[in-house]
Amino acid sequence: MVNKPQYFDEMFGHGADPRPPYEAYCKWFNGENNARLLEKSEEAEALFRLVGVTFNVYGDPDATERLIPFDLVPRIIAAREWAKVAKGIEQRVRALNAFLHDIYHRQEIVRAGRLPAEMLARNEAFLAQMIGVAPPGDIYTHIVGTDLVRTGDDEFFVLEDNARTPSGVSYMLENRETMLHMFPELFSKNRVQSVNQYPNSLRKSLSACAPPACDGKPTLAVLTPGIHNSAYYEHAFLADQMGAELVEGHDLRVVDGRVAMRTTRGYKPIDVLYRRVDDDYLDPLTFNPDSMLGVPGIMDVYRAGGITIANAPGTGIADDKAIYSYMPDIVEFYTGEKAILQNVPTHRCSEPDALKYVLDNLAELVVKEVHGSGGYGMLVGPAASQKEIAAFRAKLEANPGNYIAQPTLALSTVPILTEAGLAPRHVDLRPFVLVSPDKIDITPGGLTRVALTAGSLVVNSSQGGGTKDTWVLEE
Amino acid sequence: MLGKTAGGLFWMFRYLERAENTARMIDAGLRISLTRSSAAESEWTSILQSTGLHGSYTAMHGAPDGPKIIDFLLRDPNNPGSIMAGIEAARENARVVRTALTREVWEAVNECYMVLKKALAEPVADRDLPRALQVIRQRSAFVRGASHGTMVRNDMYNFARIGTFFERADNTARILDQKYYILLPSVRLVGSPSDNVQWETILRATSTTRAYQTLHGGDIDPRVIAHFLILDGRLPRSLAFCYGKIGENLGYIAKEYGESKPCDALAEAICSRFEGQDMNAIFDYGLHEFIGDFLRDSTALGRQIEIDYRFSE
C-alpha cells in the first residue's frame, strides 16, 4: 500500500493502521477482491450513465455528455470531527448573511474601518440594485456550499464560500444511492448519517422564505438555463425531488405584479424561485439586456415583495476571492467570536507589498483570479513549468488587482481504488448548507471531490477530478 | 403542469412512435427487395414518400437505391428525419420534461438512445439489419411499457398518449395516401403480382400482416385492407382506433381541468368520420379525398391542441 507520509492521509494518518473512523471499512475492504471491486466500479459508471448523471463540458465542440468519475472508496468522517466543522460552517454562514445585509444597507463594517470601501465600490459582484432591498426573511444565501480542505487530524481550512449558486448536491445524493445499491452490507457494518433528506429540507427551507405576496402554501420553481447547461441534470433532479416545476426564462413572465409560469391552464404565480442562473442573466431590464435566460421585470417584482429569489441577487460579493481574505474580520465583526474555521492566508495582489512577495515566490504559491471559478485561470506554482510561470507572471503584472495568492496547502489524501489497490489522492469537501429564518441546516457530509491524478491538487470536475461518497458516522 | 412540459411529452412520444414506424417501413422495403427484387425500386420510392423524406433523399442521393435508402432512413447524420435523429429528439424532449417522467420511463428512453447510438454509429451491414430493426422496435416497446406501468394517469400521461396516437394515425394515413389507388374497388385484378407486392408492403409497413391473417384469413382483398386500416377499431394502428384514443385522452384532460377546449370539438369531428361509417360510403366519397381530408384535419387538430394547452408562446 502506497502512503506518502508528508501528507495527512485520512484513512491511515501518517502510519500504516487505519484511523478509527475507517477501521470497520478497512476490515471489510481487506476481505474483498480488488478485481471484483474494479468490476463494481464499471457497474457504478453504467448506472450513472443510465440515470443520466452527466455534465457538458464548456467549450467542448462535440458537446458530449461526460460522467464525473466516481470512486467507490468512501471518505469517512467521525461524528466528533464533523461536529466542529458543522459549528464552524454555521458561524461562517451566519456571518455571511449579516455581512450581505450590512453592505446592502448601512455598511457598518466599512464605517468601522474593518473593510476598505473600495472593496465594494470597485467590485463587479456588488449590485447597486440591491441597496436597500429587504429579501424575504432577510435571508440572502439560502443555499451555501462551503469548500473545505483538511491538512491534519484537526486542521480544516475554508477554501471558498460558494454563496451564489453552489452546485454538486445531486452528486452527493446520487453517490450515496449508488453506494447503497452496490454495497448494502457496508451500511450495516457502519452507522452512516443519512443525506437523503436534503431535497425535503431544501423544499422546507425555501418555503420558509416565502415572500409577503404569498398566501397559502408557497409555490416553488427551479430556474434553469436549459438542457445544455453543464448542471442541467442537477436542476432537473432537485426540481423533481422537491415536487417543484423546472422552468426556463421563456416559461415565465410578469403577470399582475407577480412572476408567473405558463401552465397548460394559464399563468400561475411563483412564490419562491430557486434560480440556477447567474445574476447577470436574471433580468434583461435590470442587468444584461441580451439575456434570454431570465425574466424581464423580475427585479421590480422582487423589490416589491412579489417573489423570493434564492439565492438573492448580489450575494456573489460574499464569495468573491478578494473579500475572502477579510473573512476572519467579517466573522468576528458580525458574531463577536473568533472564526472557528481557519482561512487560508491570502495575499491580495492589489497591494504592492503583497504583489512583490507573490512575484518573488510564484513557484510555491497558488494564484487565482478574483472572480474565477471552476479551477480555470489559476496557477498552481509547485505543479507548473517554468514557461507556465513566466506566462502567468506577465498576466499578473498586467493586472495585479485581478489576483490573489495563497500558499500551497498540504491537502489531505483519501485512497482511491486503482488496479494496484488503494492509492492516496488529494481531496476537498463541499458541505451543503441551507439557511432559513428558522435555522441553518447542514447536511452531514457533502461532496468530496478527489484529484484522480497522483500528486495533483486540482479537484475540479472540469479539470479531471472525481467524486466520492462522504460518510459522517453516528456518535 | 407547464405548457412546455405538455408539449415536450407530446413530442417525445411522437418522435418515439415515428422512429418505430420508420423501422417498420424499412422492414417492409427490405422484405420486398429480398423477395421481389423487380418491384423494389418503386416500393422504396413509395416508402420514402410515406415518410415525407423523398425530396431530401433525392436531393442528396439521386435515384432510389436500397442500401442507400436504408442508411438514409436509419442513421444518416445529414437526415434530420432518420430513426437515430428521431430517438435523439425523443431523448432531448425527455430531458426537458425529466421531472414529468418516472425514473423507469427516463431510463428506458435513455437506454434506448445509448443502445442505438452504439448500434447505429456506423452503417449497418445487411446481415445485422434485421437485428438492428428488432432492437429499435424492442427499445421503443420498453419505453411504452414503462410508461404504461409506472406513470400516474393524469394530464401528463394523457399528453404522452395523444402524441403516440397522433403520430401513429398520421403514419397509417400517409401509407394509405401513397397506396390508395391499389385499394380502390376498381382494382379487382386479384392475383396480379404487382398488386400483391403492394398489399404486402402496406401490411408489413404497419406491422399488421399477422393481425390481418388472424381476423380475415389468408386471402388478401384490397377492400378488406382499406376497412382494416381505416375503420377496424380492434386494430391498434387503424385510424379509427387511434382517434378513439385521442378523443378519450383529450376527454380525460378536459375532465381533469373541468373545461372543454376547441380541440375537443375538432377531435370529435374527426372521430365522427369513422363511427358507424362503412367503406362503401368512403369509396363513394373518394378514398383519396377521404385520406386527404383526414390529414388536413389532423394537422389542424395538432395545432389547436398546441394552442389550447399553451405548448409554447
PDB file of C-alpha atoms in Angstrom, chain A residues 34-240:
ATOM      1  CA  ASN A  34      -9.610  -5.927  -5.953  1.00  0.00           C
ATOM      2  CA  ALA A  35     -10.743  -7.230  -9.347  1.00  0.00           C
ATOM      3  CA  ARG A  36     -14.312  -7.602  -8.126  1.00  0.00           C
ATOM      4  CA  LEU A  37     -14.263  -4.049  -6.808  1.00  0.00           C
ATOM      5  CA  LEU A  38     -12.953  -2.757 -10.124  1.00  0.00           C
ATOM      6  CA  GLU A  39     -15.871  -4.536 -11.819  1.00  0.00           C
ATOM      7  CA  LYS A  40     -18.176  -2.808  -9.362  1.00  0.00           C
ATOM      8  CA  SER A  41     -16.629   0.482 -10.459  1.00  0.00           C
ATOM      9  CA  GLU A  42     -17.695  -0.192 -14.015  1.00  0.00           C
ATOM     10  CA  GLU A  43     -21.129  -1.161 -12.796  1.00  0.00           C
ATOM     11  CA  ALA A  44     -21.373   2.156 -10.981  1.00  0.00           C
ATOM     12  CA  GLU A  45     -20.382   4.002 -14.131  1.00  0.00           C
ATOM     13  CA  ALA A  46     -23.057   2.237 -16.176  1.00  0.00           C
ATOM     14  CA  LEU A  47     -25.585   3.141 -13.504  1.00  0.00           C
ATOM     15  CA  PHE A  48     -24.617   6.825 -13.629  1.00  0.00           C
ATOM     16  CA  ARG A  49     -24.935   6.835 -17.414  1.00  0.00           C
ATOM     17  CA  LEU A  50     -28.345   5.231 -17.283  1.00  0.00           C
ATOM     18  CA  VAL A  51     -29.643   7.638 -14.682  1.00  0.00           C
ATOM     19  CA  GLY A  52     -28.113  10.434 -16.739  1.00  0.00           C
ATOM     20  CA  VAL A  53     -25.876  11.950 -14.062  1.00  0.00           C
ATOM     21  CA  THR A  54     -23.771  13.609 -16.713  1.00  0.00           C
ATOM     22  CA  PHE A  55     -22.464  17.060 -17.439  1.00  0.00           C
ATOM     23  CA  ASN A  56     -21.496  19.002 -20.533  1.00  0.00           C
ATOM     24  CA  VAL A  57     -18.034  20.488 -20.768  1.00  0.00           C
ATOM     25  CA  TYR A  58     -17.980  24.183 -21.578  1.00  0.00           C
ATOM     26  CA  GLY A  59     -16.190  24.898 -24.822  1.00  0.00           C
ATOM     27  CA  ASP A  60     -16.340  21.280 -25.943  1.00  0.00           C
ATOM     28  CA  PRO A  61     -17.479  21.446 -29.580  1.00  0.00           C
ATOM     29  CA  ASP A  62     -18.816  17.887 -29.521  1.00  0.00           C
ATOM     30  CA  ALA A  63     -20.943  18.782 -26.500  1.00  0.00           C
ATOM     31  CA  THR A  64     -20.691  15.173 -25.485  1.00  0.00           C
ATOM     32  CA  GLU A  65     -22.073  14.254 -22.130  1.00  0.00           C
ATOM     33  CA  ARG A  66     -19.439  13.207 -19.661  1.00  0.00           C
ATOM     34  CA  LEU A  67     -19.532  11.451 -16.358  1.00  0.00           C
ATOM     35  CA  ILE A  68     -17.752  12.763 -13.345  1.00  0.00           C
ATOM     36  CA  PRO A  69     -15.686   9.734 -12.348  1.00  0.00           C
ATOM     37  CA  PHE A  70     -16.936   8.133  -9.159  1.00  0.00           C
ATOM     38  CA  ASP A  71     -14.518   6.427  -6.816  1.00  0.00           C
ATOM     39  CA  LEU A  72     -16.127   3.816  -4.654  1.00  0.00           C
ATOM     40  CA  VAL A  73     -13.871   4.116  -1.608  1.00  0.00           C
ATOM     41  CA  PRO A  74     -15.871   6.352   0.739  1.00  0.00           C
ATOM     42  CA  ARG A  75     -14.429   9.239   2.673  1.00  0.00           C
ATOM     43  CA  ILE A  76     -15.301   8.709   6.316  1.00  0.00           C
ATOM     44  CA  ILE A  77     -15.546  11.419   8.964  1.00  0.00           C
ATOM     45  CA  ALA A  78     -16.101  10.751  12.657  1.00  0.00           C
ATOM     46  CA  ALA A  79     -19.031  12.415  14.443  1.00  0.00           C
ATOM     47  CA  ARG A  80     -16.648  14.349  16.671  1.00  0.00           C
ATOM     48  CA  GLU A  81     -14.705  15.738  13.702  1.00  0.00           C
ATOM     49  CA  TRP A  82     -17.896  16.699  11.932  1.00  0.00           C
ATOM     50  CA  ALA A  83     -19.378  18.474  14.960  1.00  0.00           C
ATOM     51  CA  LYS A  84     -16.586  21.012  14.939  1.00  0.00           C
ATOM     52  CA  VAL A  85     -16.746  21.527  11.187  1.00  0.00           C
ATOM     53  CA  ALA A  86     -20.521  21.995  11.306  1.00  0.00           C
ATOM     54  CA  LYS A  87     -20.239  24.537  14.096  1.00  0.00           C
ATOM     55  CA  GLY A  88     -17.630  26.460  12.151  1.00  0.00           C
ATOM     56  CA  ILE A  89     -19.693  26.460   8.980  1.00  0.00           C
ATOM     57  CA  GLU A  90     -22.800  27.637  10.818  1.00  0.00           C
ATOM     58  CA  GLN A  91     -20.868  30.537  12.337  1.00  0.00           C
ATOM     59  CA  ARG A  92     -19.443  31.473   8.983  1.00  0.00           C
ATOM     60  CA  VAL A  93     -22.751  31.313   7.109  1.00  0.00           C
ATOM     61  CA  ARG A  94     -24.441  33.392   9.794  1.00  0.00           C
ATOM     62  CA  ALA A  95     -21.711  35.996   9.371  1.00  0.00           C
ATOM     63  CA  LEU A  96     -22.066  35.919   5.571  1.00  0.00           C
ATOM     64  CA  ASN A  97     -25.780  36.733   5.778  1.00  0.00           C
ATOM     65  CA  ALA A  98     -25.191  39.503   8.288  1.00  0.00           C
ATOM     66  CA  PHE A  99     -22.424  40.858   6.076  1.00  0.00           C
ATOM     67  CA  LEU A 100     -24.661  40.865   2.996  1.00  0.00           C
ATOM     68  CA  HIS A 101     -27.444  42.614   4.855  1.00  0.00           C
ATOM     69  CA  ASP A 102     -24.994  45.189   6.125  1.00  0.00           C
ATOM     70  CA  ILE A 103     -23.251  46.014   2.857  1.00  0.00           C
ATOM     71  CA  TYR A 104     -26.592  46.492   1.116  1.00  0.00           C
ATOM     72  CA  HIS A 105     -27.828  48.716   3.943  1.00  0.00           C
ATOM     73  CA  ARG A 106     -25.748  50.822   6.374  1.00  0.00           C
ATOM     74  CA  GLN A 107     -22.309  49.376   5.611  1.00  0.00           C
ATOM     75  CA  GLU A 108     -21.330  49.432   9.282  1.00  0.00           C
ATOM     76  CA  ILE A 109     -18.303  47.280   8.536  1.00  0.00           C
ATOM     77  CA  VAL A 110     -16.931  49.964   6.236  1.00  0.00           C
ATOM     78  CA  ARG A 111     -17.752  52.724   8.723  1.00  0.00           C
ATOM     79  CA  ALA A 112     -15.953  50.735  11.402  1.00  0.00           C
ATOM     80  CA  GLY A 113     -12.864  50.635   9.197  1.00  0.00           C
ATOM     81  CA  ARG A 114     -12.786  46.850   9.041  1.00  0.00           C
ATOM     82  CA  LEU A 115     -13.312  46.657   5.279  1.00  0.00           C
ATOM     83  CA  PRO A 116     -11.966  49.201   2.762  1.00  0.00           C
ATOM     84  CA  ALA A 117     -14.809  50.958   0.922  1.00  0.00           C
ATOM     85  CA  GLU A 118     -13.184  50.279  -2.457  1.00  0.00           C
ATOM     86  CA  MET A 119     -13.590  46.531  -1.884  1.00  0.00           C
ATOM     87  CA  LEU A 120     -17.274  47.130  -2.542  1.00  0.00           C
ATOM     88  CA  ALA A 121     -17.191  50.120  -4.829  1.00  0.00           C
ATOM     89  CA  ARG A 122     -14.877  48.556  -7.404  1.00  0.00           C
ATOM     90  CA  ASN A 123     -16.368  45.107  -7.229  1.00  0.00           C
ATOM     91  CA  GLU A 124     -18.490  43.815 -10.113  1.00  0.00           C
ATOM     92  CA  ALA A 125     -20.202  41.348  -7.810  1.00  0.00           C
ATOM     93  CA  PHE A 126     -21.584  44.211  -5.722  1.00  0.00           C
ATOM     94  CA  LEU A 127     -25.049  45.008  -7.114  1.00  0.00           C
ATOM     95  CA  ALA A 128     -26.079  48.589  -6.543  1.00  0.00           C
ATOM     96  CA  GLN A 129     -29.638  47.493  -7.448  1.00  0.00           C
ATOM     97  CA  MET A 130     -29.747  45.563  -4.174  1.00  0.00           C
ATOM     98  CA  ILE A 131     -29.035  48.545  -1.942  1.00  0.00           C
ATOM     99  CA  GLY A 132     -31.903  48.965   0.490  1.00  0.00           C
ATOM    100  CA  VAL A 133     -33.726  45.859  -0.746  1.00  0.00           C
ATOM    101  CA  ALA A 134     -35.025  43.585   2.022  1.00  0.00           C
ATOM    102  CA  PRO A 135     -35.115  39.954   0.863  1.00  0.00           C
ATOM    103  CA  PRO A 136     -37.986  37.935   2.398  1.00  0.00           C
ATOM    104  CA  GLY A 137     -36.967  36.668   5.828  1.00  0.00           C
ATOM    105  CA  ASP A 138     -33.791  38.756   5.478  1.00  0.00           C
ATOM    106  CA  ILE A 139     -32.046  35.723   4.004  1.00  0.00           C
ATOM    107  CA  TYR A 140     -29.507  36.312   1.242  1.00  0.00           C
ATOM    108  CA  THR A 141     -27.759  32.972   0.913  1.00  0.00           C
ATOM    109  CA  HIS A 142     -30.428  30.285   1.084  1.00  0.00           C
ATOM    110  CA  ILE A 143     -28.015  27.667  -0.203  1.00  0.00           C
ATOM    111  CA  VAL A 144     -24.288  27.733   0.502  1.00  0.00           C
ATOM    112  CA  GLY A 145     -21.544  25.292  -0.427  1.00  0.00           C
ATOM    113  CA  THR A 146     -18.522  25.906   1.787  1.00  0.00           C
ATOM    114  CA  ASP A 147     -15.370  24.427   0.263  1.00  0.00           C
ATOM    115  CA  LEU A 148     -13.102  22.963   2.917  1.00  0.00           C
ATOM    116  CA  VAL A 149      -9.728  21.341   2.854  1.00  0.00           C
ATOM    117  CA  ARG A 150      -8.042  19.400   5.574  1.00  0.00           C
ATOM    118  CA  THR A 151      -4.369  19.303   6.393  1.00  0.00           C
ATOM    119  CA  GLY A 152      -4.250  17.289   9.584  1.00  0.00           C
ATOM    120  CA  ASP A 153      -6.183  15.412  12.213  1.00  0.00           C
ATOM    121  CA  ASP A 154      -7.826  18.572  13.480  1.00  0.00           C
ATOM    122  CA  GLU A 155      -6.908  21.112  10.824  1.00  0.00           C
ATOM    123  CA  PHE A 156      -9.643  22.338   8.475  1.00  0.00           C
ATOM    124  CA  PHE A 157      -9.432  25.421   6.274  1.00  0.00           C
ATOM    125  CA  VAL A 158     -12.153  27.176   4.326  1.00  0.00           C
ATOM    126  CA  LEU A 159     -11.011  27.484   0.741  1.00  0.00           C
ATOM    127  CA  GLU A 160     -14.040  29.246  -0.705  1.00  0.00           C
ATOM    128  CA  ASP A 161     -17.540  30.277   0.337  1.00  0.00           C
ATOM    129  CA  ASN A 162     -19.802  29.441  -2.582  1.00  0.00           C
ATOM    130  CA  ALA A 163     -22.638  31.813  -1.884  1.00  0.00           C
ATOM    131  CA  ARG A 164     -24.078  32.321  -5.405  1.00  0.00           C
ATOM    132  CA  THR A 165     -25.335  29.080  -6.858  1.00  0.00           C
ATOM    133  CA  PRO A 166     -23.256  26.225  -5.472  1.00  0.00           C
ATOM    134  CA  SER A 167     -23.636  23.032  -7.457  1.00  0.00           C
ATOM    135  CA  GLY A 168     -22.847  19.405  -6.806  1.00  0.00           C
ATOM    136  CA  VAL A 169     -25.501  18.421  -4.302  1.00  0.00           C
ATOM    137  CA  SER A 170     -27.037  15.940  -6.732  1.00  0.00           C
ATOM    138  CA  TYR A 171     -23.714  14.111  -6.810  1.00  0.00           C
ATOM    139  CA  MET A 172     -23.722  13.913  -3.035  1.00  0.00           C
ATOM    140  CA  LEU A 173     -27.145  12.262  -3.232  1.00  0.00           C
ATOM    141  CA  GLU A 174     -26.506  10.014  -6.232  1.00  0.00           C
ATOM    142  CA  ASN A 175     -23.161   8.871  -4.808  1.00  0.00           C
ATOM    143  CA  ARG A 176     -24.915   7.703  -1.692  1.00  0.00           C
ATOM    144  CA  GLU A 177     -27.674   5.997  -3.694  1.00  0.00           C
ATOM    145  CA  THR A 178     -25.042   4.197  -5.729  1.00  0.00           C
ATOM    146  CA  MET A 179     -23.141   3.024  -2.647  1.00  0.00           C
ATOM    147  CA  LEU A 180     -26.366   1.788  -1.039  1.00  0.00           C
ATOM    148  CA  HIS A 181     -27.205  -0.055  -4.236  1.00  0.00           C
ATOM    149  CA  MET A 182     -23.787  -1.660  -4.673  1.00  0.00           C
ATOM    150  CA  PHE A 183     -22.580  -2.265  -1.128  1.00  0.00           C
ATOM    151  CA  PRO A 184     -25.612  -2.588   1.140  1.00  0.00           C
ATOM    152  CA  GLU A 185     -23.540  -4.693   3.561  1.00  0.00           C
ATOM    153  CA  LEU A 186     -21.264  -1.718   4.314  1.00  0.00           C
ATOM    154  CA  PHE A 187     -24.155   0.242   5.726  1.00  0.00           C
ATOM    155  CA  SER A 188     -24.992  -2.458   8.254  1.00  0.00           C
ATOM    156  CA  LYS A 189     -21.349  -2.514   9.395  1.00  0.00           C
ATOM    157  CA  ASN A 190     -21.098   1.302   9.622  1.00  0.00           C
ATOM    158  CA  ARG A 191     -23.719   3.638  11.050  1.00  0.00           C
ATOM    159  CA  VAL A 192     -23.698   6.409   8.481  1.00  0.00           C
ATOM    160  CA  GLN A 193     -25.760   9.585   8.914  1.00  0.00           C
ATOM    161  CA  SER A 194     -28.222   9.882   6.069  1.00  0.00           C
ATOM    162  CA  VAL A 195     -28.196  12.605   3.430  1.00  0.00           C
ATOM    163  CA  ASN A 196     -31.353  11.740   1.510  1.00  0.00           C
ATOM    164  CA  GLN A 197     -33.457  14.225   3.489  1.00  0.00           C
ATOM    165  CA  TYR A 198     -31.740  17.059   1.608  1.00  0.00           C
ATOM    166  CA  PRO A 199     -34.373  17.715  -1.098  1.00  0.00           C
ATOM    167  CA  ASN A 200     -37.116  17.762   1.514  1.00  0.00           C
ATOM    168  CA  SER A 201     -35.076  20.085   3.733  1.00  0.00           C
ATOM    169  CA  LEU A 202     -34.432  22.310   0.730  1.00  0.00           C
ATOM    170  CA  ARG A 203     -38.154  22.475  -0.013  1.00  0.00           C
ATOM    171  CA  LYS A 204     -38.956  23.370   3.596  1.00  0.00           C
ATOM    172  CA  SER A 205     -36.128  25.850   3.880  1.00  0.00           C
ATOM    173  CA  LEU A 206     -37.152  27.662   0.678  1.00  0.00           C
ATOM    174  CA  SER A 207     -40.831  27.573   1.666  1.00  0.00           C
ATOM    175  CA  ALA A 208     -39.941  29.243   4.962  1.00  0.00           C
ATOM    176  CA  CYS A 209     -38.645  32.213   2.950  1.00  0.00           C
ATOM    177  CA  ALA A 210     -41.881  32.832   1.042  1.00  0.00           C
ATOM    178  CA  PRO A 211     -42.465  36.473   0.062  1.00  0.00           C
ATOM    179  CA  PRO A 212     -45.155  38.763   1.530  1.00  0.00           C
ATOM    180  CA  ALA A 213     -47.293  38.239  -1.598  1.00  0.00           C
ATOM    181  CA  CYS A 214     -47.621  34.504  -0.948  1.00  0.00           C
ATOM    182  CA  ASP A 215     -50.917  33.366   0.520  1.00  0.00           C
ATOM    183  CA  GLY A 216     -51.170  29.721   1.457  1.00  0.00           C
ATOM    184  CA  LYS A 217     -48.711  27.009   0.532  1.00  0.00           C
ATOM    185  CA  PRO A 218     -45.749  28.506  -1.352  1.00  0.00           C
ATOM    186  CA  THR A 219     -45.298  27.525  -4.995  1.00  0.00           C
ATOM    187  CA  LEU A 220     -41.649  26.723  -5.720  1.00  0.00           C
ATOM    188  CA  ALA A 221     -39.861  26.541  -9.045  1.00  0.00           C
ATOM    189  CA  VAL A 222     -36.289  25.883 -10.128  1.00  0.00           C
ATOM    190  CA  LEU A 223     -34.999  28.218 -12.851  1.00  0.00           C
ATOM    191  CA  THR A 224     -32.510  26.536 -15.196  1.00  0.00           C
ATOM    192  CA  PRO A 225     -30.676  27.965 -18.215  1.00  0.00           C
ATOM    193  CA  GLY A 226     -31.821  24.781 -20.021  1.00  0.00           C
ATOM    194  CA  ILE A 227     -30.736  21.325 -21.098  1.00  0.00           C
ATOM    195  CA  HIS A 228     -27.404  22.478 -22.481  1.00  0.00           C
ATOM    196  CA  ASN A 229     -26.203  23.825 -19.147  1.00  0.00           C
ATOM    197  CA  SER A 230     -23.492  21.737 -17.521  1.00  0.00           C
ATOM    198  CA  ALA A 231     -25.517  21.302 -14.331  1.00  0.00           C
ATOM    199  CA  TYR A 232     -28.889  20.639 -16.005  1.00  0.00           C
ATOM    200  CA  TYR A 233     -29.112  17.190 -14.522  1.00  0.00           C
ATOM    201  CA  GLU A 234     -28.900  18.676 -11.056  1.00  0.00           C
ATOM    202  CA  HIS A 235     -31.551  21.283 -11.781  1.00  0.00           C
ATOM    203  CA  ALA A 236     -33.979  18.624 -13.011  1.00  0.00           C
ATOM    204  CA  PHE A 237     -33.092  16.334 -10.144  1.00  0.00           C
ATOM    205  CA  LEU A 238     -33.747  18.928  -7.448  1.00  0.00           C
ATOM    206  CA  ALA A 239     -36.995  20.127  -9.026  1.00  0.00           C
ATOM    207  CA  ASP A 240     -38.165  16.545  -9.318  1.00  0.00           C
TER     208      ASP A 240
END
